[in-house]
XYZ file of N, CA and C in Angstrom:
219
model
N 0.726 -1.212 0.092
C -0.046 0.039 0.051
C 0.753 1.250 0.000
N 0.221 2.351 -0.484
C 1.063 3.607 -0.528
C 1.790 3.680 -1.850
N 1.867 2.841 -2.670
C 2.427 3.000 -4.097
C 1.351 2.906 -5.226
N 1.236 3.889 -5.978
C 0.266 4.257 -6.974
C 0.554 2.857 -7.936
N -0.752 2.770 -8.666
C -0.819 1.541 -9.472
C 0.405 2.146 -10.735
N 0.981 0.931 -11.241
C 1.913 1.332 -12.307
C 3.218 1.539 -11.862
N 3.461 1.674 -10.426
C 4.850 1.753 -9.974
C 5.500 0.815 -10.108
N 7.098 0.964 -10.593
C 7.836 -0.111 -10.735
C 8.368 -0.749 -9.398
N 8.527 -1.987 -9.221
C 8.961 -2.545 -8.015
C 10.213 -3.574 -8.312
N 11.384 -3.227 -7.739
C 12.448 -4.271 -7.817
C 12.050 -5.534 -7.242
N 12.562 -6.644 -7.739
C 12.050 -7.787 -7.078
C 13.377 -8.573 -7.087
N 14.348 -8.450 -6.162
C 15.514 -9.415 -6.178
C 15.162 -10.511 -5.351
N 14.528 -11.499 -6.167
C 14.241 -12.843 -5.653
C 15.081 -14.001 -6.255
N 15.362 -14.904 -5.917
C 15.798 -16.112 -6.666
C 14.903 -16.573 -7.766
N 15.543 -16.949 -8.904
C 14.893 -17.651 -9.754
C 14.235 -18.856 -9.426
N 13.041 -19.260 -9.536
C 12.468 -20.482 -8.868
C 11.087 -20.060 -8.349
N 10.445 -21.294 -7.576
C 9.056 -21.147 -7.298
C 8.841 -19.985 -6.259
N 9.962 -19.431 -5.611
C 9.888 -18.244 -4.700
C 9.168 -16.944 -5.403
N 9.789 -16.860 -6.785
C 9.337 -15.628 -7.615
C 8.033 -15.457 -8.053
N 7.438 -16.583 -8.298
C 6.150 -16.350 -8.804
C 5.324 -15.754 -7.729
N 5.282 -16.002 -6.472
C 4.585 -15.282 -5.460
C 4.708 -13.721 -5.391
N 5.923 -13.373 -5.742
C 6.475 -12.081 -5.498
C 5.774 -11.496 -6.812
N 5.868 -12.000 -7.801
C 5.355 -11.295 -9.091
C 3.776 -11.095 -8.892
N 3.043 -12.249 -8.657
C 1.496 -12.191 -8.157
C 1.236 -11.069 -7.184
N 1.941 -11.006 -6.309
C 1.933 -9.990 -5.249
C 1.815 -8.455 -5.780
N 2.763 -8.434 -6.782
C 2.911 -7.103 -7.473
C 1.687 -6.685 -8.358
N 1.269 -7.739 -9.195
C 0.383 -7.575 -10.055
C -1.216 -7.501 -9.590
N -1.549 -8.180 -8.179
C -2.528 -8.100 -7.434
C -2.737 -6.452 -7.023
N -1.577 -5.860 -6.616
C -1.489 -4.370 -6.617
C -1.505 -3.333 -7.716
N -1.536 -3.877 -8.778
C -1.357 -3.177 -10.172
C -0.073 -2.620 -10.018
N 0.953 -3.119 -9.402
C 2.457 -2.806 -9.535
C 2.996 -3.581 -10.623
N 4.296 -2.994 -11.074
C 4.954 -3.575 -12.261
C 6.276 -4.063 -11.757
N 6.238 -5.238 -11.668
C 7.608 -6.275 -10.989
C 8.697 -6.157 -12.099
N 9.915 -5.800 -11.591
C 11.203 -5.784 -12.203
C 12.062 -6.884 -11.655
N 12.411 -7.961 -12.357
C 13.178 -8.773 -11.672
C 14.592 -8.302 -11.765
N 15.339 -8.690 -10.459
C 16.679 -8.015 -10.390
C 17.512 -9.552 -9.618
N 18.689 -9.797 -10.178
C 19.289 -10.707 -9.314
C 19.309 -10.734 -8.083
N 19.193 -11.862 -7.233
C 18.949 -11.566 -6.002
C 20.394 -11.691 -5.190
N 21.423 -11.790 -5.980
C 22.726 -11.474 -5.360
C 23.274 -9.984 -5.226
N 22.500 -9.129 -6.103
C 23.047 -7.801 -6.521
C 23.362 -7.103 -5.021
N 24.465 -6.375 -5.126
C 24.821 -5.684 -3.766
C 23.860 -4.478 -3.686
N 23.759 -4.052 -2.414
C 22.717 -2.908 -1.924
C 23.226 -1.689 -2.911
N 24.313 -1.295 -2.915
C 24.651 0.154 -3.807
C 24.256 -0.116 -5.249
N 24.469 -1.456 -5.678
C 23.991 -1.501 -7.161
C 22.547 -1.701 -7.191
N 21.798 -2.162 -6.320
C 20.441 -2.077 -6.430
C 19.745 -0.868 -6.303
N 20.456 0.122 -5.232
C 20.012 1.530 -5.241
C 20.250 2.286 -6.496
N 21.253 2.180 -7.162
C 21.600 2.613 -8.406
C 20.506 2.205 -9.485
N 20.316 0.892 -9.630
C 19.373 0.377 -10.608
C 17.948 0.891 -10.395
N 17.606 1.046 -9.092
C 16.207 1.708 -8.677
C 16.224 3.128 -9.041
N 17.219 3.974 -8.909
C 17.353 5.185 -9.457
C 17.172 5.497 -10.944
N 18.026 4.610 -11.529
C 18.055 4.715 -12.936
C 16.616 4.155 -13.582
N 16.009 3.622 -13.118
C 14.742 2.937 -13.672
C 13.395 3.651 -13.122
N 13.703 4.440 -12.093
C 12.621 4.964 -11.571
C 11.786 4.065 -10.623
N 12.354 2.860 -10.114
C 11.607 2.115 -9.310
C 11.343 2.697 -8.108
N 10.053 2.630 -7.811
C 9.507 3.013 -6.317
C 9.825 2.271 -5.218
N 9.761 1.085 -5.500
C 10.071 0.097 -4.151
C 10.870 -1.148 -4.378
N 11.172 -1.710 -3.348
C 11.986 -2.870 -3.307
C 11.095 -3.809 -2.533
N 10.836 -5.093 -3.330
C 9.987 -6.331 -2.609
C 11.180 -7.178 -2.190
N 10.718 -7.218 -0.802
C 11.956 -8.283 -0.098
C 11.177 -9.369 0.838
N 11.803 -10.321 1.385
C 11.348 -11.284 2.294
C 11.857 -11.116 3.527
N 11.223 -11.070 4.718
C 11.842 -10.920 6.106
C 12.188 -12.117 6.476
N 12.477 -12.434 7.731
C 13.010 -13.779 8.438
C 11.791 -14.769 8.246
N 10.698 -14.388 8.093
C 9.783 -15.578 8.086
C 9.098 -15.602 6.847
N 9.898 -15.056 5.938
C 9.492 -15.209 4.530
C 8.220 -14.436 4.028
N 7.955 -13.526 4.794
C 6.626 -12.765 4.353
C 7.429 -11.617 3.457
N 6.532 -11.466 2.362
C 6.826 -10.362 1.333
C 6.453 -8.999 1.912
N 7.459 -8.071 1.641
C 7.211 -6.650 2.157
C 7.793 -5.754 1.118
N 7.217 -4.704 1.106
C 7.680 -3.390 0.282
C 8.358 -2.414 1.184
N 9.680 -1.799 0.584
C 10.111 -0.789 1.069
C 10.448 0.230 -0.014
N 10.189 1.526 0.291
C 10.521 2.738 -0.501
C 11.976 2.474 -0.935
N 12.229 2.666 -2.729
C 13.303 2.749 -3.119
C 14.129 3.819 -2.626
N 15.612 3.935 -2.551
C 16.430 4.903 -2.456
C 15.887 5.959 -3.791
N 16.109 7.280 -3.433
C 15.709 8.298 -4.418
C 17.036 9.073 -4.478
């Protein structure tokens, strides 16, 4: 919540079954998932978000719940 429809969301999740729920969660909220290598370093992820205009990063907490946080601007 808090991100307008059509916002780009960086999704640094491993390729595999865990990626599908992440993409689905974005689509259900009318957000645009942008797949990102899950091993990308934090500075590179921040630069990627700035250069693409991504509004948020989707990540998993310790319990593997998907959460959104605002991307660095």
